[in-house]
């Protein structure tokens, strides 16, 4: 294939550049929700070593129940946040929800840093629960945010990469705990649970300056703002293409609204049988194999 032919394949009929450089703002925007997932994976990977190092701040050895409770604290926080996020996610928007998750990530990290001798366990427990609230908000909004701003041809890739960031976070968590293993136990605790605070600040900063989900803006009746968000993400796309995409979102959301008002939401969901089966199947197999449980037991 000639170089000119390859170049033409990266340009749509509308003249939009779909190369990596042409979509650089899409990939940069992706990094914030991806690192929010990284912080979730990191907490799993760093849990075992951090619990061991925390023992150095306690007068008596932790019982197995105390260790299990501390490990489960963030799961409890995530469960509580997920229940709330289900109701407020569409109200505050995906961007603000990830910002809220980053805030709780940072607050939980700071709280764990004040743990000291004599009161280390209850402070650490509360700190891990607060961190878990961040997980609940961030993991509820991140995949939706990515799906709503990413172009269709790379949407699946970016969502899969977000999952890779979670696994990468687990690896970094185990690796950092191993790297500081020769230090004083209190220093191990400070470093292993201080690191997420830095990443949380980075996530918050880039989400603060980043765009809102175009689809959410259309849902709120802010189509002009949706065009602006798309222009930020795809600066090489012509105005006609951006306006057309927003019009398609309005049409799709109008159909969903019509089906919902007629009581057809469940009918619409069940109509996409293959997608429904795939989604339920992935979650079911993940739970049946016990993968999350094995990681936490470790």
PDB file of N, CA, C and O in Angstrom, residues 208-280:
ATOM      1  N   UNK A 208     -10.947  17.835  36.095  1.00  0.00           N
ATOM      2  CA  UNK A 208     -11.418  19.207  36.304  1.00  0.00           C
ATOM      3  C   UNK A 208     -11.314  20.024  35.014  1.00  0.00           C
ATOM      4  O   UNK A 208     -12.208  20.818  34.695  1.00  0.00           O
ATOM      5  N   UNK A 209     -10.223  19.839  34.281  1.00  0.00           N
ATOM      6  CA  UNK A 209     -10.031  20.605  33.044  1.00  0.00           C
ATOM      7  C   UNK A 209     -10.588  19.881  31.823  1.00  0.00           C
ATOM      8  O   UNK A 209     -10.632  20.457  30.728  1.00  0.00           O
ATOM      9  N   UNK A 210     -10.994  18.632  31.984  1.00  0.00           N
ATOM     10  CA  UNK A 210     -11.492  17.849  30.863  1.00  0.00           C
ATOM     11  C   UNK A 210     -12.951  18.144  30.538  1.00  0.00           C
ATOM     12  O   UNK A 210     -13.648  18.859  31.272  1.00  0.00           O
ATOM     13  N   UNK A 211     -13.451  17.594  29.446  1.00  0.00           N
ATOM     14  CA  UNK A 211     -14.829  17.850  29.011  1.00  0.00           C
ATOM     15  C   UNK A 211     -15.835  16.946  29.713  1.00  0.00           C
ATOM     16  O   UNK A 211     -15.486  15.867  30.207  1.00  0.00           O
ATOM     17  N   UNK A 212     -17.071  17.402  29.749  1.00  0.00           N
ATOM     18  CA  UNK A 212     -18.162  16.565  30.234  1.00  0.00           C
ATOM     19  C   UNK A 212     -18.565  15.601  29.119  1.00  0.00           C
ATOM     20  O   UNK A 212     -18.239  15.807  27.939  1.00  0.00           O
ATOM     21  N   UNK A 213     -19.244  14.548  29.475  1.00  0.00           N
ATOM     22  CA  UNK A 213     -19.735  13.591  28.491  1.00  0.00           C
ATOM     23  C   UNK A 213     -20.725  14.276  27.544  1.00  0.00           C
ATOM     24  O   UNK A 213     -21.725  14.844  28.000  1.00  0.00           O
ATOM     25  N   UNK A 214     -20.477  14.240  26.224  1.00  0.00           N
ATOM     26  CA  UNK A 214     -21.415  14.864  25.283  1.00  0.00           C
ATOM     27  C   UNK A 214     -22.825  14.283  25.390  1.00  0.00           C
ATOM     28  O   UNK A 214     -23.816  15.015  25.320  1.00  0.00           O
ATOM     29  N   UNK A 215     -22.900  12.985  25.566  1.00  0.00           N
ATOM     30  CA  UNK A 215     -24.218  12.344  25.642  1.00  0.00           C
ATOM     31  C   UNK A 215     -24.969  12.806  26.887  1.00  0.00           C
ATOM     32  O   UNK A 215     -26.183  13.038  26.840  1.00  0.00           O
ATOM     33  N   UNK A 216     -24.271  12.949  28.014  1.00  0.00           N
ATOM     34  CA  UNK A 216     -24.940  13.421  29.229  1.00  0.00           C
ATOM     35  C   UNK A 216     -25.439  14.851  29.033  1.00  0.00           C
ATOM     36  O   UNK A 216     -26.530  15.200  29.495  1.00  0.00           O
ATOM     37  N   UNK A 217     -24.640  15.676  28.355  1.00  0.00           N
ATOM     38  CA  UNK A 217     -25.060  17.049  28.087  1.00  0.00           C
ATOM     39  C   UNK A 217     -26.326  17.078  27.245  1.00  0.00           C
ATOM     40  O   UNK A 217     -27.223  17.897  27.475  1.00  0.00           O
ATOM     41  N   UNK A 218     -26.418  16.179  26.272  1.00  0.00           N
ATOM     42  CA  UNK A 218     -27.642  16.093  25.458  1.00  0.00           C
ATOM     43  C   UNK A 218     -28.813  15.654  26.322  1.00  0.00           C
ATOM     44  O   UNK A 218     -29.933  16.158  26.192  1.00  0.00           O
ATOM     45  N   UNK A 219     -28.577  14.718  27.232  1.00  0.00           N
ATOM     46  CA  UNK A 219     -29.630  14.264  28.147  1.00  0.00           C
ATOM     47  C   UNK A 219     -30.184  15.417  28.977  1.00  0.00           C
ATOM     48  O   UNK A 219     -31.365  15.444  29.304  1.00  0.00           O
ATOM     49  N   UNK A 220     -29.313  16.379  29.316  1.00  0.00           N
ATOM     50  CA  UNK A 220     -29.731  17.525  30.132  1.00  0.00           C
ATOM     51  C   UNK A 220     -30.235  18.684  29.289  1.00  0.00           C
ATOM     52  O   UNK A 220     -30.454  19.788  29.794  1.00  0.00           O
ATOM     53  N   UNK A 221     -30.408  18.468  27.992  1.00  0.00           N
ATOM     54  CA  UNK A 221     -30.908  19.524  27.117  1.00  0.00           C
ATOM     55  C   UNK A 221     -29.880  20.578  26.773  1.00  0.00           C
ATOM     56  O   UNK A 221     -30.241  21.710  26.422  1.00  0.00           O
ATOM     57  N   UNK A 222     -28.604  20.246  26.837  1.00  0.00           N
ATOM     58  CA  UNK A 222     -27.523  21.201  26.578  1.00  0.00           C
ATOM     59  C   UNK A 222     -26.761  20.783  25.315  1.00  0.00           C
ATOM     60  O   UNK A 222     -25.578  20.499  25.339  1.00  0.00           O
ATOM     61  N   UNK A 223     -27.478  20.780  24.213  1.00  0.00           N
ATOM     62  CA  UNK A 223     -26.890  20.312  22.956  1.00  0.00           C
ATOM     63  C   UNK A 223     -25.744  21.193  22.485  1.00  0.00           C
ATOM     64  O   UNK A 223     -24.763  20.698  21.913  1.00  0.00           O
ATOM     65  N   UNK A 224     -25.847  22.505  22.694  1.00  0.00           N
ATOM     66  CA  UNK A 224     -24.767  23.406  22.283  1.00  0.00           C
ATOM     67  C   UNK A 224     -23.482  23.085  23.044  1.00  0.00           C
ATOM     68  O   UNK A 224     -22.383  23.087  22.470  1.00  0.00           O
ATOM     69  N   UNK A 225     -23.616  22.796  24.330  1.00  0.00           N
ATOM     70  CA  UNK A 225     -22.445  22.415  25.126  1.00  0.00           C
ATOM     71  C   UNK A 225     -21.890  21.069  24.671  1.00  0.00           C
ATOM     72  O   UNK A 225     -20.679  20.828  24.747  1.00  0.00           O
ATOM     73  N   UNK A 226     -22.773  20.168  24.220  1.00  0.00           N
ATOM     74  CA  UNK A 226     -22.328  18.866  23.722  1.00  0.00           C
ATOM     75  C   UNK A 226     -21.465  19.032  22.478  1.00  0.00           C
ATOM     76  O   UNK A 226     -20.460  18.330  22.298  1.00  0.00           O
ATOM     77  N   UNK A 227     -21.841  19.965  21.600  1.00  0.00           N
ATOM     78  CA  UNK A 227     -21.031  20.247  20.412  1.00  0.00           C
ATOM     79  C   UNK A 227     -19.655  20.763  20.822  1.00  0.00           C
ATOM     80  O   UNK A 227     -18.625  20.365  20.252  1.00  0.00           O
ATOM     81  N   UNK A 228     -19.617  21.629  21.839  1.00  0.00           N
ATOM     82  CA  UNK A 228     -18.338  22.162  22.325  1.00  0.00           C
ATOM     83  C   UNK A 228     -17.457  21.047  22.899  1.00  0.00           C
ATOM     84  O   UNK A 228     -16.241  21.034  22.689  1.00  0.00           O
ATOM     85  N   UNK A 229     -18.084  20.119  23.634  1.00  0.00           N
ATOM     86  CA  UNK A 229     -17.329  19.000  24.198  1.00  0.00           C
ATOM     87  C   UNK A 229     -16.750  18.126  23.093  1.00  0.00           C
ATOM     88  O   UNK A 229     -15.582  17.705  23.161  1.00  0.00           O
ATOM     89  N   UNK A 230     -17.535  17.869  22.053  1.00  0.00           N
ATOM     90  CA  UNK A 230     -17.051  17.075  20.931  1.00  0.00           C
ATOM     91  C   UNK A 230     -15.943  17.808  20.181  1.00  0.00           C
ATOM     92  O   UNK A 230     -14.994  17.183  19.698  1.00  0.00           O
ATOM     93  N   UNK A 231     -16.045  19.113  20.086  1.00  0.00           N
ATOM     94  CA  UNK A 231     -15.014  19.899  19.400  1.00  0.00           C
ATOM     95  C   UNK A 231     -13.685  19.814  20.157  1.00  0.00           C
ATOM     96  O   UNK A 231     -12.618  19.775  19.557  1.00  0.00           O
ATOM     97  N   UNK A 232     -13.756  19.784  21.479  1.00  0.00           N
ATOM     98  CA  UNK A 232     -12.536  19.627  22.283  1.00  0.00           C
ATOM     99  C   UNK A 232     -11.911  18.262  22.035  1.00  0.00           C
ATOM    100  O   UNK A 232     -10.680  18.145  21.884  1.00  0.00           O
ATOM    101  N   UNK A 233     -12.743  17.220  21.981  1.00  0.00           N
ATOM    102  CA  UNK A 233     -12.244  15.861  21.831  1.00  0.00           C
ATOM    103  C   UNK A 233     -11.773  15.574  20.409  1.00  0.00           C
ATOM    104  O   UNK A 233     -10.818  14.826  20.211  1.00  0.00           O
ATOM    105  N   UNK A 234     -12.459  16.173  19.431  1.00  0.00           N
ATOM    106  CA  UNK A 234     -12.149  15.886  18.023  1.00  0.00           C
ATOM    107  C   UNK A 234     -11.960  17.200  17.265  1.00  0.00           C
ATOM    108  O   UNK A 234     -12.822  17.620  16.493  1.00  0.00           O
ATOM    109  N   UNK A 235     -10.835  17.867  17.486  1.00  0.00           N
ATOM    110  CA  UNK A 235     -10.634  19.198  16.902  1.00  0.00           C
ATOM    111  C   UNK A 235     -10.548  19.216  15.384  1.00  0.00           C
ATOM    112  O   UNK A 235     -10.746  20.263  14.763  1.00  0.00           O
ATOM    113  N   UNK A 236     -10.253  18.070  14.768  1.00  0.00           N
ATOM    114  CA  UNK A 236     -10.136  18.051  13.306  1.00  0.00           C
ATOM    115  C   UNK A 236     -11.464  17.781  12.615  1.00  0.00           C
ATOM    116  O   UNK A 236     -11.543  17.846  11.391  1.00  0.00           O
ATOM    117  N   UNK A 237     -12.520  17.460  13.378  1.00  0.00           N
ATOM    118  CA  UNK A 237     -13.816  17.163  12.779  1.00  0.00           C
ATOM    119  C   UNK A 237     -14.515  18.453  12.371  1.00  0.00           C
ATOM    120  O   UNK A 237     -14.506  19.432  13.118  1.00  0.00           O
ATOM    121  N   UNK A 238     -15.135  18.485  11.191  1.00  0.00           N
ATOM    122  CA  UNK A 238     -15.854  19.688  10.766  1.00  0.00           C
ATOM    123  C   UNK A 238     -17.111  19.914  11.604  1.00  0.00           C
ATOM    124  O   UNK A 238     -17.640  18.975  12.223  1.00  0.00           O
ATOM    125  N   UNK A 239     -17.588  21.133  11.622  1.00  0.00           N
ATOM    126  CA  UNK A 239     -18.760  21.490  12.421  1.00  0.00           C
ATOM    127  C   UNK A 239     -19.976  20.662  12.054  1.00  0.00           C
ATOM    128  O   UNK A 239     -20.769  20.275  12.915  1.00  0.00           O
ATOM    129  N   UNK A 240     -20.139  20.364  10.763  1.00  0.00           N
ATOM    130  CA  UNK A 240     -21.306  19.594  10.315  1.00  0.00           C
ATOM    131  C   UNK A 240     -21.303  18.189  10.911  1.00  0.00           C
ATOM    132  O   UNK A 240     -22.357  17.664  11.282  1.00  0.00           O
ATOM    133  N   UNK A 241     -20.106  17.587  11.024  1.00  0.00           N
ATOM    134  CA  UNK A 241     -20.009  16.236  11.589  1.00  0.00           C
ATOM    135  C   UNK A 241     -20.356  16.244  13.068  1.00  0.00           C
ATOM    136  O   UNK A 241     -21.065  15.350  13.570  1.00  0.00           O
ATOM    137  N   UNK A 242     -19.899  17.251  13.799  1.00  0.00           N
ATOM    138  CA  UNK A 242     -20.186  17.342  15.225  1.00  0.00           C
ATOM    139  C   UNK A 242     -21.679  17.564  15.464  1.00  0.00           C
ATOM    140  O   UNK A 242     -22.281  16.930  16.344  1.00  0.00           O
ATOM    141  N   UNK A 243     -22.284  18.450  14.674  1.00  0.00           N
ATOM    142  CA  UNK A 243     -23.721  18.710  14.811  1.00  0.00           C
ATOM    143  C   UNK A 243     -24.533  17.478  14.466  1.00  0.00           C
ATOM    144  O   UNK A 243     -25.553  17.190  15.103  1.00  0.00           O
ATOM    145  N   UNK A 244     -24.080  16.718  13.463  1.00  0.00           N
ATOM    146  CA  UNK A 244     -24.783  15.485  13.089  1.00  0.00           C
ATOM    147  C   UNK A 244     -24.722  14.461  14.215  1.00  0.00           C
ATOM    148  O   UNK A 244     -25.727  13.797  14.521  1.00  0.00           O
ATOM    149  N   UNK A 245     -23.549  14.325  14.847  1.00  0.00           N
ATOM    150  CA  UNK A 245     -23.409  13.364  15.948  1.00  0.00           C
ATOM    151  C   UNK A 245     -24.322  13.734  17.122  1.00  0.00           C
ATOM    152  O   UNK A 245     -24.931  12.856  17.743  1.00  0.00           O
ATOM    153  N   UNK A 246     -24.400  15.024  17.431  1.00  0.00           N
ATOM    154  CA  UNK A 246     -25.275  15.461  18.511  1.00  0.00           C
ATOM    155  C   UNK A 246     -26.731  15.199  18.156  1.00  0.00           C
ATOM    156  O   UNK A 246     -27.529  14.767  19.004  1.00  0.00           O
ATOM    157  N   UNK A 247     -27.103  15.422  16.898  1.00  0.00           N
ATOM    158  CA  UNK A 247     -28.475  15.154  16.457  1.00  0.00           C
ATOM    159  C   UNK A 247     -28.808  13.669  16.579  1.00  0.00           C
ATOM    160  O   UNK A 247     -29.932  13.297  16.966  1.00  0.00           O
ATOM    161  N   UNK A 248     -27.831  12.804  16.294  1.00  0.00           N
ATOM    162  CA  UNK A 248     -28.049  11.361  16.435  1.00  0.00           C
ATOM    163  C   UNK A 248     -28.249  10.988  17.901  1.00  0.00           C
ATOM    164  O   UNK A 248     -29.066  10.118  18.224  1.00  0.00           O
ATOM    165  N   UNK A 249     -27.475  11.627  18.800  1.00  0.00           N
ATOM    166  CA  UNK A 249     -27.665  11.384  20.234  1.00  0.00           C
ATOM    167  C   UNK A 249     -29.062  11.802  20.669  1.00  0.00           C
ATOM    168  O   UNK A 249     -29.735  11.084  21.428  1.00  0.00           O
ATOM    169  N   UNK A 250     -29.517  12.963  20.194  1.00  0.00           N
ATOM    170  CA  UNK A 250     -30.852  13.445  20.547  1.00  0.00           C
ATOM    171  C   UNK A 250     -31.918  12.475  20.068  1.00  0.00           C
ATOM    172  O   UNK A 250     -32.884  12.178  20.787  1.00  0.00           O
ATOM    173  N   UNK A 251     -31.743  11.952  18.848  1.00  0.00           N
ATOM    174  CA  UNK A 251     -32.721  11.009  18.297  1.00  0.00           C
ATOM    175  C   UNK A 251     -32.741   9.712  19.092  1.00  0.00           C
ATOM    176  O   UNK A 251     -33.805   9.186  19.436  1.00  0.00           O
ATOM    177  N   UNK A 252     -31.539   9.192  19.417  1.00  0.00           N
ATOM    178  CA  UNK A 252     -31.464   7.935  20.177  1.00  0.00           C
ATOM    179  C   UNK A 252     -32.058   8.096  21.562  1.00  0.00           C
ATOM    180  O   UNK A 252     -32.811   7.227  22.040  1.00  0.00           O
ATOM    181  N   UNK A 253     -31.748   9.197  22.231  1.00  0.00           N
ATOM    182  CA  UNK A 253     -32.281   9.431  23.575  1.00  0.00           C
ATOM    183  C   UNK A 253     -33.777   9.658  23.536  1.00  0.00           C
ATOM    184  O   UNK A 253     -34.492   9.280  24.465  1.00  0.00           O
ATOM    185  N   UNK A 254     -34.265  10.256  22.459  1.00  0.00           N
ATOM    186  CA  UNK A 254     -35.705  10.446  22.311  1.00  0.00           C
ATOM    187  C   UNK A 254     -36.434   9.127  22.186  1.00  0.00           C
ATOM    188  O   UNK A 254     -37.523   8.946  22.741  1.00  0.00           O
ATOM    189  N   UNK A 255     -35.828   8.178  21.460  1.00  0.00           N
ATOM    190  CA  UNK A 255     -36.444   6.856  21.314  1.00  0.00           C
ATOM    191  C   UNK A 255     -36.471   6.120  22.646  1.00  0.00           C
ATOM    192  O   UNK A 255     -37.453   5.470  22.997  1.00  0.00           O
ATOM    193  N   UNK A 256     -35.361   6.220  23.406  1.00  0.00           N
ATOM    194  CA  UNK A 256     -35.313   5.576  24.725  1.00  0.00           C
ATOM    195  C   UNK A 256     -36.354   6.185  25.651  1.00  0.00           C
ATOM    196  O   UNK A 256     -37.057   5.482  26.382  1.00  0.00           O
ATOM    197  N   UNK A 257     -36.474   7.505  25.628  1.00  0.00           N
ATOM    198  CA  UNK A 257     -37.454   8.189  26.469  1.00  0.00           C
ATOM    199  C   UNK A 257     -38.864   7.765  26.111  1.00  0.00           C
ATOM    200  O   UNK A 257     -39.715   7.556  26.980  1.00  0.00           O
ATOM    201  N   UNK A 258     -39.130   7.604  24.817  1.00  0.00           N
ATOM    202  CA  UNK A 258     -40.462   7.183  24.369  1.00  0.00           C
ATOM    203  C   UNK A 258     -40.778   5.765  24.831  1.00  0.00           C
ATOM    204  O   UNK A 258     -41.859   5.472  25.326  1.00  0.00           O
ATOM    205  N   UNK A 259     -39.760   4.874  24.700  1.00  0.00           N
ATOM    206  CA  UNK A 259     -39.963   3.487  25.138  1.00  0.00           C
ATOM    207  C   UNK A 259     -40.192   3.415  26.639  1.00  0.00           C
ATOM    208  O   UNK A 259     -41.010   2.636  27.134  1.00  0.00           O
ATOM    209  N   UNK A 260     -39.446   4.243  27.384  1.00  0.00           N
ATOM    210  CA  UNK A 260     -39.576   4.231  28.840  1.00  0.00           C
ATOM    211  C   UNK A 260     -40.949   4.711  29.269  1.00  0.00           C
ATOM    212  O   UNK A 260     -41.574   4.142  30.166  1.00  0.00           O
ATOM    213  N   UNK A 261     -41.449   5.774  28.635  1.00  0.00           N
ATOM    214  CA  UNK A 261     -42.758   6.314  28.998  1.00  0.00           C
ATOM    215  C   UNK A 261     -43.873   5.343  28.672  1.00  0.00           C
ATOM    216  O   UNK A 261     -44.935   5.377  29.289  1.00  0.00           O
ATOM    217  N   UNK A 262     -43.651   4.474  27.714  1.00  0.00           N
ATOM    218  CA  UNK A 262     -44.658   3.482  27.337  1.00  0.00           C
ATOM    219  C   UNK A 262     -44.473   2.167  28.082  1.00  0.00           C
ATOM    220  O   UNK A 262     -45.134   1.175  27.772  1.00  0.00           O
ATOM    221  N   UNK A 263     -43.582   2.164  29.044  1.00  0.00           N
ATOM    222  CA  UNK A 263     -43.345   0.944  29.809  1.00  0.00           C
ATOM    223  C   UNK A 263     -42.537  -0.086  29.051  1.00  0.00           C
ATOM    224  O   UNK A 263     -42.574  -1.274  29.374  1.00  0.00           O
ATOM    225  N   UNK A 264     -41.797   0.352  28.031  1.00  0.00           N
ATOM    226  CA  UNK A 264     -41.091  -0.599  27.195  1.00  0.00           C
ATOM    227  C   UNK A 264     -39.602  -0.710  27.485  1.00  0.00           C
ATOM    228  O   UNK A 264     -38.864  -1.237  26.659  1.00  0.00           O
ATOM    229  N   UNK A 265     -39.131  -0.182  28.625  1.00  0.00           N
ATOM    230  CA  UNK A 265     -37.699  -0.219  28.910  1.00  0.00           C
ATOM    231  C   UNK A 265     -37.195  -1.651  29.038  1.00  0.00           C
ATOM    232  O   UNK A 265     -36.157  -2.007  28.480  1.00  0.00           O
ATOM    233  N   UNK A 266     -37.932  -2.486  29.776  1.00  0.00           N
ATOM    234  CA  UNK A 266     -37.522  -3.880  29.927  1.00  0.00           C
ATOM    235  C   UNK A 266     -37.632  -4.622  28.598  1.00  0.00           C
ATOM    236  O   UNK A 266     -36.801  -5.484  28.290  1.00  0.00           O
ATOM    237  N   UNK A 267     -38.644  -4.263  27.806  1.00  0.00           N
ATOM    238  CA  UNK A 267     -38.785  -4.887  26.491  1.00  0.00           C
ATOM    239  C   UNK A 267     -37.605  -4.519  25.591  1.00  0.00           C
ATOM    240  O   UNK A 267     -37.089  -5.354  24.847  1.00  0.00           O
ATOM    241  N   UNK A 268     -37.179  -3.265  25.690  1.00  0.00           N
ATOM    242  CA  UNK A 268     -36.035  -2.820  24.903  1.00  0.00           C
ATOM    243  C   UNK A 268     -34.757  -3.526  25.352  1.00  0.00           C
ATOM    244  O   UNK A 268     -33.941  -3.939  24.532  1.00  0.00           O
ATOM    245  N   UNK A 269     -34.595  -3.677  26.665  1.00  0.00           N
ATOM    246  CA  UNK A 269     -33.413  -4.359  27.198  1.00  0.00           C
ATOM    247  C   UNK A 269     -33.379  -5.812  26.755  1.00  0.00           C
ATOM    248  O   UNK A 269     -32.345  -6.314  26.302  1.00  0.00           O
ATOM    249  N   UNK A 270     -34.491  -6.489  26.892  1.00  0.00           N
ATOM    250  CA  UNK A 270     -34.552  -7.904  26.521  1.00  0.00           C
ATOM    251  C   UNK A 270     -34.474  -8.101  25.011  1.00  0.00           C
ATOM    252  O   UNK A 270     -34.209  -9.210  24.534  1.00  0.00           O
ATOM    253  N   UNK A 271     -34.728  -7.035  24.264  1.00  0.00           N
ATOM    254  CA  UNK A 271     -34.640  -7.132  22.813  1.00  0.00           C
ATOM    255  C   UNK A 271     -33.204  -7.301  22.341  1.00  0.00           C
ATOM    256  O   UNK A 271     -32.957  -7.860  21.272  1.00  0.00           O
ATOM    257  N   UNK A 272     -32.243  -6.805  23.112  1.00  0.00           N
ATOM    258  CA  UNK A 272     -30.822  -6.973  22.769  1.00  0.00           C
ATOM    259  C   UNK A 272     -30.300  -8.206  23.492  1.00  0.00           C
ATOM    260  O   UNK A 272     -29.467  -8.119  24.409  1.00  0.00           O
ATOM    261  N   UNK A 273     -30.770  -9.369  23.101  1.00  0.00           N
ATOM    262  CA  UNK A 273     -30.504 -10.593  23.839  1.00  0.00           C
ATOM    263  C   UNK A 273     -29.027 -10.965  23.869  1.00  0.00           C
ATOM    264  O   UNK A 273     -28.501 -11.400  24.894  1.00  0.00           O
ATOM    265  N   UNK A 274     -28.342 -10.799  22.746  1.00  0.00           N
ATOM    266  CA  UNK A 274     -26.927 -11.188  22.714  1.00  0.00           C
ATOM    267  C   UNK A 274     -26.092 -10.303  23.631  1.00  0.00           C
ATOM    268  O   UNK A 274     -25.239 -10.792  24.380  1.00  0.00           O
ATOM    269  N   UNK A 275     -26.339  -9.000  23.575  1.00  0.00           N
ATOM    270  CA  UNK A 275     -25.587  -8.077  24.437  1.00  0.00           C
ATOM    271  C   UNK A 275     -25.906  -8.334  25.907  1.00  0.00           C
ATOM    272  O   UNK A 275     -25.019  -8.310  26.768  1.00  0.00           O
ATOM    273  N   UNK A 276     -27.186  -8.589  26.195  1.00  0.00           N
ATOM    274  CA  UNK A 276     -27.603  -8.871  27.568  1.00  0.00           C
ATOM    275  C   UNK A 276     -26.956 -10.154  28.079  1.00  0.00           C
ATOM    276  O   UNK A 276     -26.450 -10.207  29.214  1.00  0.00           O
ATOM    277  N   UNK A 277     -26.954 -11.188  27.251  1.00  0.00           N
ATOM    278  CA  UNK A 277     -26.357 -12.470  27.645  1.00  0.00           C
ATOM    279  C   UNK A 277     -24.859 -12.326  27.858  1.00  0.00           C
ATOM    280  O   UNK A 277     -24.296 -12.874  28.817  1.00  0.00           O
ATOM    281  N   UNK A 278     -24.196 -11.581  26.978  1.00  0.00           N
ATOM    282  CA  UNK A 278     -22.751 -11.390  27.116  1.00  0.00           C
ATOM    283  C   UNK A 278     -22.421 -10.643  28.402  1.00  0.00           C
ATOM    284  O   UNK A 278     -21.504 -11.017  29.137  1.00  0.00           O
ATOM    285  N   UNK A 279     -23.172  -9.578  28.678  1.00  0.00           N
ATOM    286  CA  UNK A 279     -22.921  -8.792  29.884  1.00  0.00           C
ATOM    287  C   UNK A 279     -23.149  -9.597  31.152  1.00  0.00           C
ATOM    288  O   UNK A 279     -22.299  -9.610  32.059  1.00  0.00           O
ATOM    289  N   UNK A 280     -24.280 -10.283  31.238  1.00  0.00           N
ATOM    290  CA  UNK A 280     -24.573 -11.093  32.416  1.00  0.00           C
ATOM    291  C   UNK A 280     -23.602 -12.267  32.544  1.00  0.00           C
ATOM    292  O   UNK A 280     -23.205 -12.644  33.648  1.00  0.00           O
TER     293      UNK A 280
END
